[in-house]
Short mmCIF file of C-alpha atoms and ligand atoms in Angstrom, two decimals:
data_model
loop_
_atom_site.label_atom_id
_atom_site.label_comp_id
_atom_site.label_asym_id
_atom_site.label_seq_id
_atom_site.Cartn_x
_atom_site.Cartn_y
_atom_site.Cartn_z
CA MET O 1 -107.02 113.32 114.69
CA GLY O 2 -107.09 111.72 117.86
CA LEU O 3 -109.22 111.90 121.17
CA GLY O 4 -106.95 114.03 122.73
CA CYS O 5 -108.83 117.17 121.84
CA LEU O 6 -112.31 115.94 123.50
CA SER O 7 -113.24 115.50 126.65
CA LYS O 8 -112.71 112.59 128.73
CA SER O 9 -116.77 112.13 128.80
CA ALA O 10 -116.41 112.22 125.44
CA VAL O 11 -113.78 110.01 124.32
CA ALA O 12 -116.17 107.15 127.03
CA VAL O 13 -118.48 107.67 125.20
CA LEU O 14 -116.74 107.28 121.85
CA LYS O 15 -115.78 103.75 123.11
CA THR O 16 -118.69 102.01 123.66
CA ASP O 17 -119.94 102.57 120.80
CA ASP O 18 -117.13 101.14 119.52
CA LYS O 19 -117.82 98.32 120.69
CA LEU O 20 -120.17 98.43 119.72
CA LYS O 21 -119.88 98.74 115.27
CA ASP O 22 -119.34 95.44 114.49
CA ALA O 23 -122.32 93.27 116.51
CA LYS O 24 -124.61 91.09 114.48
CA ILE O 25 -128.39 92.51 115.80
CA VAL O 26 -130.85 90.16 115.38
CA PHE O 27 -134.32 91.77 115.99
CA VAL O 28 -136.72 89.17 117.12
CA VAL O 29 -140.25 89.89 115.91
CA GLY O 30 -144.07 88.13 117.00
CA GLY O 31 -146.77 88.18 118.61
CA PRO O 32 -147.07 87.40 122.49
CA GLY O 33 -146.86 83.90 123.57
CA SER O 34 -145.92 83.19 119.77
CA GLY O 35 -142.28 81.37 120.87
CA LYS O 36 -139.73 84.42 120.58
CA GLY O 37 -138.40 83.41 124.23
CA THR O 38 -138.35 79.45 123.74
CA GLN O 39 -136.96 79.81 120.01
CA CYS O 40 -133.98 82.41 121.47
CA GLU O 41 -132.72 80.06 124.28
CA LYS O 42 -132.16 77.60 121.05
CA ILE O 43 -130.57 79.56 119.30
CA VAL O 44 -128.68 81.28 122.61
CA ALA O 45 -127.18 77.05 123.41
CA LYS O 46 -125.82 76.85 119.17
CA TYR O 47 -125.11 79.69 118.34
CA GLY O 48 -123.28 82.09 121.24
CA TYR O 49 -125.81 85.05 120.33
CA THR O 50 -126.66 87.04 124.00
CA HIS O 51 -130.55 86.78 124.23
CA LEU O 52 -132.38 90.65 125.35
CA SER O 53 -135.09 90.21 126.17
CA SER O 54 -136.79 94.23 126.40
CA GLY O 55 -139.66 93.00 128.65
CA ASP O 56 -137.11 91.37 130.25
CA LEU O 57 -134.76 93.42 131.60
CA LEU O 58 -137.81 95.21 132.76
CA ARG O 59 -139.83 93.35 134.88
CA ALA O 60 -135.86 93.38 136.16
CA GLU O 61 -136.12 96.41 137.25
CA VAL O 62 -139.79 96.33 139.06
CA ALA O 63 -138.37 93.48 140.73
CA SER O 64 -135.33 95.52 141.45
CA GLY O 65 -138.11 98.06 143.30
CA SER O 66 -136.63 100.60 142.08
CA GLU O 67 -138.26 104.02 142.07
CA ARG O 68 -138.36 103.51 137.92
CA GLY O 69 -139.17 99.67 137.73
CA LYS O 70 -142.27 100.86 140.21
CA GLN O 71 -143.53 103.80 137.70
CA LEU O 72 -142.92 100.80 134.48
CA GLN O 73 -144.74 98.07 136.70
CA ALA O 74 -148.04 100.51 136.55
CA THR O 75 -147.39 100.86 132.51
CA MET O 76 -146.69 96.55 131.79
CA GLN O 77 -150.03 95.69 133.95
CA LYS O 78 -152.90 97.46 131.53
CA GLY O 79 -150.67 95.93 128.46
CA GLU O 80 -148.71 99.68 127.20
CA LEU O 81 -145.81 100.51 126.10
CA VAL O 82 -143.20 101.38 128.66
CA PRO O 83 -141.32 104.60 126.88
CA LEU O 84 -139.11 104.22 123.66
CA ASP O 85 -135.83 105.85 125.53
CA THR O 86 -136.16 103.67 128.77
CA VAL O 87 -136.42 100.49 126.82
CA LEU O 88 -133.99 101.21 124.33
CA GLU O 89 -130.99 103.10 126.87
CA MET O 90 -131.23 99.18 128.76
CA ILE O 91 -130.89 97.00 125.55
CA LYS O 92 -128.13 99.56 125.68
CA GLU O 93 -126.56 99.19 128.50
CA ALA O 94 -127.09 95.59 128.58
CA MET O 95 -125.11 94.90 124.65
CA ILE O 96 -122.73 97.11 125.67
CA ALA O 97 -121.43 94.63 129.05
CA LYS O 98 -122.00 91.78 126.74
CA ALA O 99 -119.72 93.01 123.55
CA ASP O 100 -116.26 91.46 124.29
CA VAL O 101 -118.18 87.56 124.29
CA SER O 102 -121.21 88.01 122.84
CA LYS O 103 -121.77 86.35 118.79
CA GLY O 104 -123.98 88.55 118.17
CA TYR O 105 -127.09 89.25 119.55
CA LEU O 106 -131.06 88.77 119.93
CA ILE O 107 -133.27 91.55 121.05
CA ASP O 108 -136.67 89.86 121.32
CA GLY O 109 -139.25 91.56 121.98
CA TYR O 110 -137.93 95.09 120.74
CA PRO O 111 -138.67 97.40 118.38
CA ARG O 112 -142.36 97.20 119.54
CA GLU O 113 -143.03 100.31 117.20
CA VAL O 114 -141.32 101.81 113.82
CA LYS O 115 -140.47 104.34 115.96
CA GLN O 116 -138.03 102.20 118.30
CA GLY O 117 -136.94 100.71 115.54
CA GLU O 118 -135.61 103.60 113.50
CA GLU O 119 -134.63 105.05 116.90
CA PHE O 120 -132.57 102.02 117.48
CA GLU O 121 -130.38 101.90 114.10
CA LYS O 122 -130.17 105.42 114.96
CA LYS O 123 -128.17 105.40 118.64
CA ILE O 124 -127.27 101.30 118.28
CA GLY O 125 -127.54 99.84 114.65
CA ALA O 126 -129.14 98.26 111.93
CA PRO O 127 -130.56 94.67 111.53
CA ALA O 128 -128.80 91.82 110.01
CA LEU O 129 -131.67 89.73 109.87
CA LEU O 130 -135.52 89.81 111.72
CA LEU O 131 -137.21 87.25 113.03
CA TYR O 132 -141.01 86.59 112.68
CA VAL O 133 -142.17 84.33 114.91
CA ASP O 134 -145.99 84.08 113.39
CA ALA O 135 -148.93 82.35 114.78
CA LYS O 136 -152.25 82.37 114.78
CA ALA O 137 -153.80 84.63 117.67
CA GLU O 138 -156.04 81.66 118.58
CA THR O 139 -152.68 79.73 119.73
CA MET O 140 -150.65 82.41 120.86
CA VAL O 141 -153.80 83.28 123.86
CA LYS O 142 -153.27 79.70 124.27
CA ARG O 143 -150.49 79.61 125.00
CA LEU O 144 -150.44 82.47 127.02
CA MET O 145 -152.80 81.22 129.29
CA LYS O 146 -150.98 78.29 129.44
CA ARG O 147 -147.53 79.57 130.14
CA GLY O 148 -150.19 81.77 133.05
CA GLU O 149 -150.89 79.48 135.33
CA THR O 150 -146.71 79.53 136.42
CA SER O 151 -144.89 82.47 134.55
CA GLY O 152 -145.95 84.59 137.93
CA ARG O 153 -146.63 87.27 135.34
CA ALA O 154 -149.12 90.19 135.91
CA ASP O 155 -149.75 90.71 132.40
CA ASP O 156 -150.45 86.89 131.81
CA ASN O 157 -154.54 87.46 132.33
CA GLU O 158 -157.30 86.74 129.74
CA GLU O 159 -157.16 90.65 129.92
CA THR O 160 -154.40 91.92 129.55
CA ILE O 161 -153.32 89.48 127.28
CA LYS O 162 -156.20 90.08 124.80
CA LYS O 163 -154.65 94.40 125.00
CA ARG O 164 -151.39 93.22 123.96
CA LEU O 165 -152.86 90.85 121.22
CA ASP O 166 -153.66 94.53 119.54
CA LEU O 167 -151.11 96.41 120.03
CA TYR O 168 -149.64 93.85 118.49
CA TYR O 169 -151.17 93.83 115.27
CA LYS O 170 -152.06 97.53 115.15
CA ALA O 171 -148.26 99.20 116.62
CA THR O 172 -146.08 96.10 115.71
CA GLU O 173 -146.79 94.37 112.36
CA PRO O 174 -146.24 97.64 110.47
CA VAL O 175 -142.64 96.78 112.06
CA ILE O 176 -141.62 93.77 109.77
CA ALA O 177 -143.52 95.92 107.43
CA TYR O 178 -141.18 98.36 107.14
CA TYR O 179 -138.02 96.37 106.75
CA GLU O 180 -139.77 94.08 103.97
CA LYS O 181 -137.97 97.41 102.24
CA SER O 182 -134.37 96.03 103.22
CA GLY O 183 -134.94 93.03 102.63
CA ILE O 184 -133.77 91.07 106.43
CA VAL O 185 -137.26 89.56 107.00
CA ARG O 186 -137.61 85.84 107.00
CA LYS O 187 -141.33 84.73 108.15
CA ILE O 188 -141.04 81.58 111.08
CA ASN O 189 -144.10 79.60 111.61
CA SER O 190 -144.25 79.13 114.77
CA GLU O 191 -147.81 76.43 114.95
CA LEU O 192 -144.81 73.76 114.52
CA PRO O 193 -144.04 71.93 117.15
CA VAL O 194 -140.50 74.01 118.89
CA ASP O 195 -137.41 71.73 117.54
CA GLU O 196 -139.50 71.60 113.12
CA VAL O 197 -140.07 75.56 114.66
CA PHE O 198 -136.23 76.00 114.66
CA ALA O 199 -134.64 74.06 112.04
CA ILE O 200 -136.20 77.59 110.27
CA VAL O 201 -134.51 79.07 112.93
CA GLU O 202 -131.66 77.57 112.24
CA LYS O 203 -131.47 78.31 108.30
CA ALA O 204 -132.34 81.87 108.55
CA ILE O 205 -128.92 82.16 111.09
CA ASP O 206 -126.88 80.14 109.19
CA GLU O 207 -127.57 81.97 106.30
CA LEU O 208 -125.56 85.45 108.07
CA LYS O 209 -122.45 83.47 107.51
N1 DAT Z 1 -144.23 75.73 119.26
C1 DAT Z 1 -144.09 76.07 119.99
N2 DAT Z 1 -144.88 74.60 120.52
C2 DAT Z 1 -145.88 75.17 121.83
N3 DAT Z 1 -145.96 75.44 122.33
C3 DAT Z 1 -145.19 76.44 122.73
C4 DAT Z 1 -143.98 76.49 121.20
N4 DAT Z 1 -142.89 78.05 121.48
C5 DAT Z 1 -143.42 78.38 122.45
N5 DAT Z 1 -144.66 77.23 123.03
C6 DAT Z 1 -144.69 78.11 125.04
C7 DAT Z 1 -143.70 78.03 125.49
C8 DAT Z 1 -144.10 79.28 126.21
O1 DAT Z 1 -145.32 78.74 128.00
C9 DAT Z 1 -145.44 79.60 125.89
C10 DAT Z 1 -144.89 81.20 125.20
O2 DAT Z 1 -143.69 81.18 124.36
P1 DAT Z 1 -143.07 82.41 124.77
O3 DAT Z 1 -141.38 81.26 124.48
O4 DAT Z 1 -143.01 83.05 126.71
O5 DAT Z 1 -143.55 82.81 123.42
P2 DAT Z 1 -143.20 84.57 123.65
O6 DAT Z 1 -141.67 84.68 124.54
O7 DAT Z 1 -142.89 85.01 122.60
O8 DAT Z 1 -144.13 85.43 124.48
O9 DAT Z 1 -145.79 79.46 124.13
MG1 MG Z 2 -140.97 86.00 125.87
#
């Protein structure tokens, strides 16, 4: 059957979805300050992947001053999770925009909860790998307080950090358990110096080829 029987917009939707059909998708999961962004930057440099940090996408929306951005800002400042559909839509748009040049996608900071993972698979596709960037709570707090001195991020303060950590252990750690079953989780010891962490990351990515 050709596409002749479908409306123009239906064809457009099929085509954009098609662009992501064979995409190599890597979920990067870990607590706030565990070192996800740091490792992603190094993966981008070596492997030519596209780095999509849900937090960065959301912060860009806030910076744009849009109505949607204002609502997001209020939620993020409280250390809470923003509505699932909003984040997923933003990730998908960003993925499609890079589909022609990307060697793979690093989805950083998403899924934050099991439901987000399920929705991602329904609307975009299944991850080939989950990098579990693991550091102790104490280490994460220390790194975030230090980052807060220069990051200008409204959520890098002691009170919000505590909430983000609580939410991470409650909502996000179950994501790791959920994907353990499919055998795609690689645990990365992020207590080590950056380059040593990256050596472990490289092994996990090289296995994908
Ligand atoms: N392995 C490591 N050793 C020491 N500091 C690290 C580190 N990985 C990251 N950092 C620093 C860099 C940042 O200032 C801070 C938080 O790192 P990040 O990459 O921004 O974390 P995330 O994106 O997971 O929130 O910690
Ligand atoms: Mg980050």
